[in-house]
Structure formats: structure tokens, C-alpha cells
C-alpha positions as a Markdown table, in Angstrom:
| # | Residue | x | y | z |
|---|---|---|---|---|
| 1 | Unk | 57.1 | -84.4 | -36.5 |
| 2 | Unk | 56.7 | -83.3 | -33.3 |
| 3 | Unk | 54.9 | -84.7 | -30.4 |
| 4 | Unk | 52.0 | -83.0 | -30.2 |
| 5 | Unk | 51.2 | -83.9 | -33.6 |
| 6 | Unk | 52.0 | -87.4 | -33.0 |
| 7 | Unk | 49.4 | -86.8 | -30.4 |
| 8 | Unk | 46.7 | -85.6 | -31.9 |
| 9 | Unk | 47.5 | -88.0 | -35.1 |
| 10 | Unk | 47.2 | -90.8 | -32.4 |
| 11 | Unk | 44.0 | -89.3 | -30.9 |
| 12 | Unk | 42.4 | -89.2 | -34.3 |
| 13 | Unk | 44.1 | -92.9 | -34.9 |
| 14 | Unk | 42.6 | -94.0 | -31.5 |
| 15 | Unk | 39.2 | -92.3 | -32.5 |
| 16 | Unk | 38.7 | -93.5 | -35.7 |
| 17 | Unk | 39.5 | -97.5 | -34.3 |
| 18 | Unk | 37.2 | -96.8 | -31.0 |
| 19 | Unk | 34.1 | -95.8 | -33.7 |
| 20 | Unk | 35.1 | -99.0 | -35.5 |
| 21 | Unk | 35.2 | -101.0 | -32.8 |
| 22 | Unk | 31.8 | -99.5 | -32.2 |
| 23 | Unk | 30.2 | -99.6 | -35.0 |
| 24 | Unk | 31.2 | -103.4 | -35.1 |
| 25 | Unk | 29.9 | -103.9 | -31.9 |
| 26 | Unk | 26.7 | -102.5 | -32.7 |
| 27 | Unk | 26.6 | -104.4 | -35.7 |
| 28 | Unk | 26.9 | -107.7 | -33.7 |
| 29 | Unk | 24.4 | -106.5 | -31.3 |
| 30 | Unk | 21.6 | -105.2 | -34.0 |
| 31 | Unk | 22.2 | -108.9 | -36.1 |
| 32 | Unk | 21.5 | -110.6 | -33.0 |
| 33 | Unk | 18.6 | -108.8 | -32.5 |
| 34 | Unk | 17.5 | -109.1 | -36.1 |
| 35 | Unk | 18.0 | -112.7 | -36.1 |
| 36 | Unk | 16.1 | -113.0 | -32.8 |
| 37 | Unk | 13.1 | -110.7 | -34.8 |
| 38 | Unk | 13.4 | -112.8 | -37.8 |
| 39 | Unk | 13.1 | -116.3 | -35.7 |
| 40 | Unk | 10.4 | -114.7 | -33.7 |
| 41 | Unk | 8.9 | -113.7 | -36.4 |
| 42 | Unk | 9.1 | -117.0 | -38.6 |
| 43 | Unk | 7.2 | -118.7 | -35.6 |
| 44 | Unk | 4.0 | -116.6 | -35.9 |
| 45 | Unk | 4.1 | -117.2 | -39.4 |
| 46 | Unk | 4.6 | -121.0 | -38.5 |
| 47 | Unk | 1.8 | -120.8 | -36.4 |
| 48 | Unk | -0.8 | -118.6 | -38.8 |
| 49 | Unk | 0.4 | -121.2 | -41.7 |
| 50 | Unk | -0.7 | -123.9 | -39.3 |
| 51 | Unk | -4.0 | -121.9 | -38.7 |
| 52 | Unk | -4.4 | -121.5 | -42.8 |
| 53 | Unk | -4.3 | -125.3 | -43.1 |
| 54 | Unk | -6.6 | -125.9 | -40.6 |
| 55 | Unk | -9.1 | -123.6 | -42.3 |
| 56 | Unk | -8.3 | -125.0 | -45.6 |
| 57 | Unk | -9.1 | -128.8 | -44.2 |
| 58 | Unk | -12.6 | -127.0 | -43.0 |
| 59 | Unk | -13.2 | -125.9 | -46.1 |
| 60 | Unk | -12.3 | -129.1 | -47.6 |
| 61 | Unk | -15.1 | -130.6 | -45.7 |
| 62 | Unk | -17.3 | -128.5 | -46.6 |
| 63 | Unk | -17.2 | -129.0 | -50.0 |
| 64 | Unk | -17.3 | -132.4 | -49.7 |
| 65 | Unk | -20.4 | -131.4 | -47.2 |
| 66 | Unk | -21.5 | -129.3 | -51.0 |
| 67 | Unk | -20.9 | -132.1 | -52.9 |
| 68 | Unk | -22.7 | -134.6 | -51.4 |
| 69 | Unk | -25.5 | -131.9 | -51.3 |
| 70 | Unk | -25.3 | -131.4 | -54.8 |
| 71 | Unk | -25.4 | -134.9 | -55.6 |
| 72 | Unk | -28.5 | -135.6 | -53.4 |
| 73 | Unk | -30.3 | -133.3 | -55.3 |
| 74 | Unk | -29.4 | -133.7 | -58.7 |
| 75 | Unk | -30.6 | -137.8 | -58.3 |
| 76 | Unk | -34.0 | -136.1 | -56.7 |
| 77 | Unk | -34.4 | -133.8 | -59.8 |
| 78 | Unk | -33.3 | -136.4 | -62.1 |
| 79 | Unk | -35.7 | -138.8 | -60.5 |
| 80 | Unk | -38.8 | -135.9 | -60.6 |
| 81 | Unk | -38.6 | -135.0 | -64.0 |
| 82 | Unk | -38.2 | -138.6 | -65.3 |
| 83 | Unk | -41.4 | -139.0 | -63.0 |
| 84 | Unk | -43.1 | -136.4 | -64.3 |
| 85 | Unk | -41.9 | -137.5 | -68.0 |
| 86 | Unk | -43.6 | -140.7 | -67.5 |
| 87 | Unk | -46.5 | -139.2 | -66.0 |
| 88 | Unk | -46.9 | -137.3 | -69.3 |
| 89 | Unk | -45.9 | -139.8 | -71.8 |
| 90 | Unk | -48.7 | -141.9 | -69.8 |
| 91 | Unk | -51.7 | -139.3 | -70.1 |
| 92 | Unk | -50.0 | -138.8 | -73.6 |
| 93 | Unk | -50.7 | -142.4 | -74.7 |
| 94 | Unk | -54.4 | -142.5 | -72.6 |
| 95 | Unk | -55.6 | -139.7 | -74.8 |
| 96 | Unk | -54.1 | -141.3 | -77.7 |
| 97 | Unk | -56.1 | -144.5 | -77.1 |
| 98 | Unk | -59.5 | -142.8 | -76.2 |
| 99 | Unk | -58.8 | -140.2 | -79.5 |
| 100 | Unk | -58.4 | -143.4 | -81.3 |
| 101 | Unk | -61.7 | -145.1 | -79.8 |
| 102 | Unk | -63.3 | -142.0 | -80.3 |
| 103 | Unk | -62.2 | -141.8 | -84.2 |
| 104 | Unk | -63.0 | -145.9 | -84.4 |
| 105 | Unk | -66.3 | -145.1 | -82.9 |
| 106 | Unk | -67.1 | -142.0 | -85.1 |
| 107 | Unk | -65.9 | -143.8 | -88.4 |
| 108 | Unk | -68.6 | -147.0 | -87.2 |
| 109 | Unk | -71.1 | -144.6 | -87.0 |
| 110 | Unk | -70.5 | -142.9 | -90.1 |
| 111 | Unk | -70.6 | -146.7 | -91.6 |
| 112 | Unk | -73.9 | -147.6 | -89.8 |
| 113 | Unk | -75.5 | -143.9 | -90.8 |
| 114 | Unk | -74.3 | -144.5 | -94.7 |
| 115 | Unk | -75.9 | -148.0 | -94.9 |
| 116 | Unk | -78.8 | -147.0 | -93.1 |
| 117 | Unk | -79.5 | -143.9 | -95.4 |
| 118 | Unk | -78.8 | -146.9 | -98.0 |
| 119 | Unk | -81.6 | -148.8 | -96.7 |
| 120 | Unk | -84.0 | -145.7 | -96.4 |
| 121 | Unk | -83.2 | -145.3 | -100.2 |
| 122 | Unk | -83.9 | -148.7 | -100.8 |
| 123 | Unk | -87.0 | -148.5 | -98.5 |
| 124 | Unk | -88.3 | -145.6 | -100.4 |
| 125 | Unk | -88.0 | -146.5 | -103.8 |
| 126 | Unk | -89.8 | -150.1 | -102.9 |
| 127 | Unk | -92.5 | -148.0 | -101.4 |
| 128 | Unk | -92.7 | -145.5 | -104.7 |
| 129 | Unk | -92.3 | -148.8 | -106.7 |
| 130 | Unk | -88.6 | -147.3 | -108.3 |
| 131 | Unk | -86.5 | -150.2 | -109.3 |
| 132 | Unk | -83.0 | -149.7 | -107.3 |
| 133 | Unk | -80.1 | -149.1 | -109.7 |
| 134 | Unk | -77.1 | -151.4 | -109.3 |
| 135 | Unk | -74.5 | -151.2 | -106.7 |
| 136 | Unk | -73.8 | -150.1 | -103.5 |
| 137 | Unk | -76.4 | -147.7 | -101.8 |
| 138 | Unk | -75.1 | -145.1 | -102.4 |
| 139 | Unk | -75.2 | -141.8 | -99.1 |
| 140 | Unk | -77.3 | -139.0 | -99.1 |
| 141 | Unk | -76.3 | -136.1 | -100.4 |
């Protein structure tokens, strides 16, 4: 070999460990820098996790807030309808009771009516001098 290809095979030598060298370098440089992105960026998410779990405890409060709400109002309808229940079953057992009077004072009529058309029979056959049959008087017809 002569020297100028010893040359020239040292130039490409030296070349090819300068763009290593490089490229190494670089490497270092870009991994700092995409460690320093990645911790930079691990912090904001640090900090919109915190904001997430603020929000959630909000929301968490709010439907406790919805809860209590819910409860108020369920008791309030519970306590309306069973009002309104009682209201009914009440005018429900009024009319029952004045039906009933009504029926007790409509079969004591009917009673008084029968026996008094049994004393107008009786009344009318002493005045047309018929002898009354035995038994009950018995209604008109």
C-alpha cells in the first residue's frame, strides 16, 4: 500500500469516527432534551390531573348537593300523596256513612209506608164492614 492510500483510507477512517462521534453527541444532546420535554411535560399533566381532581371533588358535592335534593322531595311527595290518600279514604268513609243513613232511612220508610198501607187496609175494610184475613197486613200492590 502506498501512502496515499493509507491516506485517504485514514481520511475515510477519521470520517467515519468524527460522524460517530457526532452522531453520539447529538444523541446525548436530543435525550437530554427529550428527558427535559418529557419531565416538562409530566408536570402539566401533574398539574391538569390535580385540576381533574379538583373538579371531580365539585362534582362530588354536587351530587351530594342532588341527593339531598332528591331526598327532600321524595319525603314531600311521599308525605302529599299519603295526605291526599287519607283525604280520600276520609270522604270515602263520610259518603259511606251518609249512603248508609240514607239506605237506613229509606228502608224505615219503606217499613212505616208498608204498615201504614196495612192500617189503611185495615181501616177500609172496618169501614166496608170486611172481616180482615189473618196475618200480617199485607202492602199494596
Amino acid at each position: 500500500m502506498d501512502a496515499t492510500m493509507l491516506a485517504v483510507m485514514g481520511t475515510g477512517l477519521t470520517l467515519v469516527a468524527t460522524g460517530l462521534a457526532l452522531f453520539v453527541a447529538l444523541w446525548r444532546v436530543q435525550g437530554n432534551r427529550f428527558d427535559t420535554l418529557e419531565r416538562h411535560i409530566d408536570h402539566r399533566f401533574a398539574g391538569v390531573d390535580k385540576q381533574f381532581a379538583a373538579v371531580d371533588k365539585q362534582f362530588a358535592a354536587v351530587d351530594k348537593q342532588f341527593a339531598a335534593v332528591d331526598k327532600r322531595w321524595t319525603e314531600r311527595f311521599e308525605m302529599a300523596e299519603r295526605a291526599s290518600r287519607e283525604r280520600l279514604e276520609a270522604m270515602d268513609a263520610k259518603w259511606t256513612q251518609r249512603l248508609d243513613t240514607v239506605e237506613r232511612q229509606g228502608q224505615a220508610t219503606h217499613a212505616a209506608v208498608c204498615a201504614l198501607n196495612g192500617r189503611f187496609d185495615d181501616l177500609y175494610r172496618h169501614l166496608l164492614g170486611v172481616p180482615a184475613q189473618g196475618g200480617p197486613p199485607r202492602p199494596a200492590g
